[in-house]
């Protein structure tokens, strides 16, 4: 295929991160499908981290993103240009399973179409509901994934590791969430107030009456604000806007005295910005297990299930007194490095 024919096949969302001519160069390719255009900054940060990880550790690859809204067109194009030793990826996150079927259907399609190539689901949390519908969707995913004998699934916490082993015949590796691979020097910002970052989706389990009570108590610390890592002020975030919105979220969190959240990535963003953070759970434990598996040695981050205001007051005061320590997770990403090396 020459560049003129290629140009006629390109649509918005295919390879937004490179020049079109680089699709045909001699470098080995890593194709990332499912790159998010929706406004969840956690998933945007994952895609940001995936790109940094591949480019920093494996500069000899040409890293090519396909946005989620261009999956069909991207599959058609990649089928025409892919070579035997190229790698096909589907982005990481917390959407492998029955809760977010539009994404899961794209993932099945990609894994099935590229069954003859080295393929990976980047670090994910996995959850299939224990219902008739959830079991049906699990079977559909098994049918698609098992057609691909070259598929590896990366689990980002121990609960998912066991689910993947029990559910799929694929190879499995175990690493932290991709955002924890980033090396970002936090800004020194003036801090004020308490920032609540809370879900408003199907994974929400924290009771609103309890939240109201906790927000009222928090006023003694300073101004109280409530937000989410899913932005409501925009409808879409494309590749070229990703870094801007991610860094804005880091700045918002880094300007707070403490964050109280039930969002996994609000916890991770708090770690990046050295912001004390109290973490509650979601509907299937991904924040809890990510904390206990990788992060419980941090003295300024704490997971809790308690709703006792007195106990929470003690936890908040302890977190705010802490001089933030660091943990080193680089070695925990070695299984993923090995995957791309081999």
XYZ file of C-alpha atoms in Angstrom:
342
model
C 0.000 0.000 0.000
C 1.420 3.403 -0.919
C 0.835 6.632 0.964
C -1.781 7.924 -1.500
C -3.957 4.824 -1.097
C -3.408 4.949 2.662
C -4.511 8.587 2.840
C -7.797 7.626 1.234
C -8.452 5.044 3.938
C -7.639 7.218 6.942
C -10.522 8.629 8.934
C -10.573 10.758 12.068
C -9.492 8.724 15.054
C -6.988 6.463 13.292
C -3.371 7.185 14.241
C -3.977 10.686 15.684
C -0.589 10.481 17.429
C 1.663 10.059 14.351
C 2.122 11.239 10.795
C 0.199 9.059 8.348
C 3.362 8.127 6.465
C 4.722 6.447 9.607
C 2.039 3.784 9.330
C 4.102 2.370 6.458
C 7.620 2.723 7.813
C 9.881 -0.263 8.568
C 9.549 -0.132 12.358
C 7.634 -2.817 14.223
C 4.177 -1.566 15.155
C 2.207 -1.546 18.386
C -1.465 -0.863 17.670
C -3.580 0.354 20.598
C -7.330 -0.076 20.139
C -10.003 1.385 22.412
C -8.214 4.667 23.054
C -10.885 6.605 24.997
C -12.729 9.626 23.700
C -15.181 9.678 26.614
C -14.575 12.086 29.460
C -13.383 9.780 32.237
C -10.030 11.328 33.169
C -8.942 8.085 34.808
C -9.177 6.250 31.498
C -7.653 9.205 29.674
C -4.715 9.060 32.090
C -4.349 5.331 31.428
C -4.058 5.952 27.684
C -1.584 8.773 28.370
C 0.500 6.406 30.528
C 0.334 3.573 27.990
C 1.818 5.800 25.309
C 4.583 7.036 27.644
C 5.380 3.476 28.730
C 5.780 2.113 25.200
C 7.677 5.130 23.851
C 10.019 5.373 26.837
C 10.880 1.688 27.123
C 10.572 0.585 23.510
C 11.456 3.449 21.149
C 12.057 0.943 18.353
C 8.291 0.418 18.036
C 5.943 2.712 16.119
C 3.118 3.234 18.593
C -0.247 3.793 16.877
C -3.535 4.645 18.585
C -7.018 3.956 17.276
C -9.702 5.976 19.048
C -12.741 4.108 20.339
C -15.078 5.763 17.834
C -12.913 4.544 14.930
C -12.700 0.871 15.906
C -14.382 -0.546 12.785
C -12.382 1.591 10.379
C -9.220 0.982 12.389
C -9.636 -2.786 12.217
C -10.022 -2.631 8.437
C -6.898 -0.524 7.998
C -4.722 -2.423 10.461
C -5.645 -5.715 8.755
C -4.078 -4.329 5.562
C -0.797 -3.092 7.061
C -0.068 -5.363 10.042
C 3.026 -7.579 9.859
C 3.814 -10.872 11.517
C 5.831 -9.459 14.422
C 3.559 -6.487 15.211
C 1.571 -6.307 18.464
C -2.124 -5.536 18.975
C -3.254 -4.020 22.293
C -6.561 -3.030 23.817
C -6.382 -0.210 26.337
C -6.469 -0.889 30.062
C -8.942 0.285 32.691
C -11.871 -1.093 34.637
C -14.238 -2.014 31.832
C -13.510 -5.650 30.967
C -16.731 -7.487 31.753
C -20.467 -6.963 31.654
C -20.805 -3.389 32.983
C -19.615 -1.500 29.895
C -20.750 -3.647 26.998
C -20.000 -1.232 24.174
C -16.328 -1.324 25.137
C -16.348 -5.062 25.802
C -17.885 -5.751 22.388
C -15.091 -3.771 20.712
C -12.504 -5.681 22.732
C -13.961 -9.053 21.702
C -13.941 -7.982 18.077
C -10.304 -6.851 18.171
C -9.083 -10.006 19.915
C -10.978 -12.231 17.511
C -9.979 -10.426 14.318
C -6.273 -10.356 15.227
C -6.150 -13.921 16.569
C -2.989 -14.710 14.589
C -0.957 -11.878 16.137
C 0.582 -11.202 19.529
C -2.249 -9.537 21.456
C -2.671 -8.042 24.920
C -5.360 -6.543 27.086
C -3.405 -3.915 29.005
C -3.868 -3.809 32.815
C -7.543 -4.183 33.646
C -10.010 -4.846 36.415
C -12.489 -7.549 35.398
C -16.064 -7.908 36.570
C -18.915 -9.993 35.178
C -22.165 -9.601 37.116
C -23.440 -12.783 38.762
C -26.725 -12.674 36.861
C -28.162 -14.473 33.865
C -27.166 -11.554 31.650
C -23.700 -11.312 33.236
C -23.060 -15.020 32.684
C -24.225 -14.731 29.077
C -21.804 -11.865 28.460
C -19.013 -13.818 30.148
C -19.618 -16.685 27.720
C -19.515 -14.308 24.758
C -16.172 -12.934 25.946
C -14.809 -16.434 26.527
C -15.854 -17.482 23.024
C -14.099 -14.487 21.451
C -10.963 -14.487 23.609
C -10.389 -18.232 23.303
C -10.174 -17.981 19.526
C -6.963 -16.018 20.075
C -4.212 -18.354 21.283
C -1.742 -15.422 21.272
C -3.732 -13.351 23.809
C -2.310 -12.157 27.130
C -4.515 -10.460 29.741
C -2.862 -8.105 32.238
C -4.601 -7.948 35.625
C -4.045 -4.836 37.710
C -5.093 -6.238 41.124
C -5.206 -9.643 42.814
C -8.972 -10.012 42.701
C -8.908 -9.640 38.909
C -5.915 -11.975 38.656
C -7.987 -14.779 40.158
C -11.041 -13.944 38.040
C -8.966 -14.031 34.839
C -7.385 -17.352 35.786
C -10.819 -18.836 36.524
C -12.561 -17.349 33.470
C -10.142 -17.418 30.538
C -7.608 -19.829 29.055
C -5.364 -16.933 28.041
C -1.937 -16.156 29.432
C -2.124 -13.710 32.326
C 0.350 -11.249 33.841
C 0.018 -9.126 36.971
C 1.009 -5.453 37.147
C -0.279 -2.239 38.755
C -2.552 0.226 36.970
C -0.725 1.915 34.099
C -0.997 5.412 35.602
C 1.264 4.243 38.420
C 4.036 3.816 35.844
C 4.194 7.579 35.229
C 7.079 9.605 36.594
C 5.620 13.066 37.100
C 7.183 15.685 39.371
C 4.240 17.333 41.159
C 3.826 21.091 41.183
C 4.222 22.895 44.486
C 0.770 24.465 44.825
C -0.993 26.381 47.559
C -3.437 23.991 49.191
C -6.862 24.726 50.614
C -9.967 22.800 51.517
C -11.374 19.322 51.079
C -12.061 17.880 47.640
C -14.662 15.115 47.361
C -14.284 13.135 44.124
C -17.245 10.791 43.946
C -18.812 8.450 41.428
C -22.243 9.032 39.931
C -22.424 5.816 37.912
C -23.422 2.148 38.196
C -20.399 1.381 40.390
C -21.406 3.864 43.119
C -22.181 2.311 46.522
C -21.434 5.153 48.968
C -24.674 6.395 50.533
C -25.613 10.031 49.825
C -26.803 10.706 53.387
C -23.408 9.586 54.661
C -21.663 11.774 52.072
C -23.722 14.790 53.164
C -22.806 14.187 56.792
C -19.114 13.779 55.950
C -19.064 16.918 53.797
C -20.643 18.918 56.607
C -18.023 17.648 59.061
C -15.251 18.482 56.561
C -16.127 22.177 56.626
C -14.048 22.500 59.796
C -10.952 21.807 57.644
C -11.749 24.442 55.008
C -13.871 25.021 51.896
C -15.534 21.841 50.609
C -15.899 21.056 46.924
C -17.398 18.041 45.145
C -16.497 16.808 41.691
C -15.877 13.622 39.720
C -13.103 12.331 37.465
C -15.746 12.077 34.733
C -16.068 15.578 33.280
C -19.537 16.958 32.569
C -18.457 20.192 30.882
C -17.248 18.441 27.707
C -18.748 15.651 25.602
C -15.575 14.205 24.106
C -11.840 14.278 24.729
C -9.734 13.525 21.683
C -6.096 12.515 21.641
C -4.753 16.058 21.318
C -6.770 17.253 24.358
C -5.912 14.358 26.680
C -2.824 15.773 28.361
C -4.494 19.146 29.007
C -7.452 17.674 30.892
C -5.286 15.177 32.755
C -2.888 17.859 34.000
C -5.802 20.111 34.968
C -7.190 17.311 37.139
C -3.786 16.823 38.769
C -3.639 20.539 39.516
C -7.119 20.530 41.060
C -6.199 17.631 43.312
C -2.757 19.073 44.103
C -4.430 22.297 45.295
C -6.418 20.467 47.991
C -5.476 19.721 51.581
C -7.110 16.307 51.345
C -9.124 14.263 48.848
C -12.000 11.991 49.839
C -13.006 9.627 47.052
C -14.461 6.353 45.835
C -12.549 6.652 42.537
C -9.455 4.519 41.977
C -7.786 7.156 39.834
C -8.537 9.983 42.230
C -6.472 7.918 44.662
C -3.723 7.462 42.052
C -3.758 11.177 41.147
C -3.450 11.964 44.860
C -0.330 9.794 45.007
C 1.182 11.627 42.020
C 0.510 15.029 43.646
C 1.443 14.037 47.250
C -2.115 14.827 48.373
C -3.544 13.056 51.438
C -6.413 10.835 50.339
C -9.122 8.815 52.081
C -10.569 6.123 49.827
C -13.924 4.329 49.892
C -14.936 1.397 47.709
C -16.863 0.886 44.498
C -19.337 -1.892 43.694
C -16.779 -4.638 43.053
C -13.636 -3.744 44.954
C -11.171 -2.450 42.361
C -10.093 0.546 44.473
C -9.814 -1.585 47.625
C -7.728 -4.296 45.990
C -5.516 -1.837 44.120
C -4.791 -0.201 47.482
C -4.124 -3.408 49.423
C -2.083 -5.003 46.613
C 0.215 -2.094 45.754
C -0.297 1.028 47.875
C -0.881 0.229 51.544
C 2.664 1.266 52.549
C 1.883 4.883 51.678
C 1.386 6.911 54.845
C -0.807 9.607 53.276
C -3.304 7.331 51.509
C -5.791 5.089 53.309
C -8.634 2.834 52.270
C -11.585 2.406 54.634
C -15.019 0.845 54.750
C -16.060 2.597 57.945
C -18.822 5.183 58.048
C -18.198 6.143 61.658
C -17.563 9.889 61.607
C -15.413 9.760 64.728
C -13.148 7.124 63.216
C -13.017 9.009 59.919
C -12.029 12.197 61.750
C -9.095 10.314 63.285
C -8.060 8.940 59.864
C -8.265 12.335 58.160
C -6.191 14.008 60.868
C -3.565 11.245 60.627
C -3.337 11.550 56.843
C -3.024 15.318 56.954
C -0.194 15.131 59.505
C 1.833 12.674 57.433
C 4.948 13.708 55.547
C 4.238 11.887 52.252
C 6.482 8.893 51.649
C 7.161 7.174 48.341
C 6.932 3.642 47.052
C 8.713 2.248 44.017
C 6.659 0.172 41.615
C 8.962 0.121 38.582
C 9.918 -3.510 39.131
C 6.250 -4.484 39.293
C 5.866 -3.497 35.640
C 8.605 -5.941 34.593
C 6.106 -8.587 33.347
C 4.688 -5.999 30.949
C 8.176 -4.971 29.805
C 8.980 -8.621 29.202
C 5.848 -9.026 27.092
C 6.913 -6.252 24.718
C 10.567 -7.364 24.665
C 9.825 -10.894 23.555
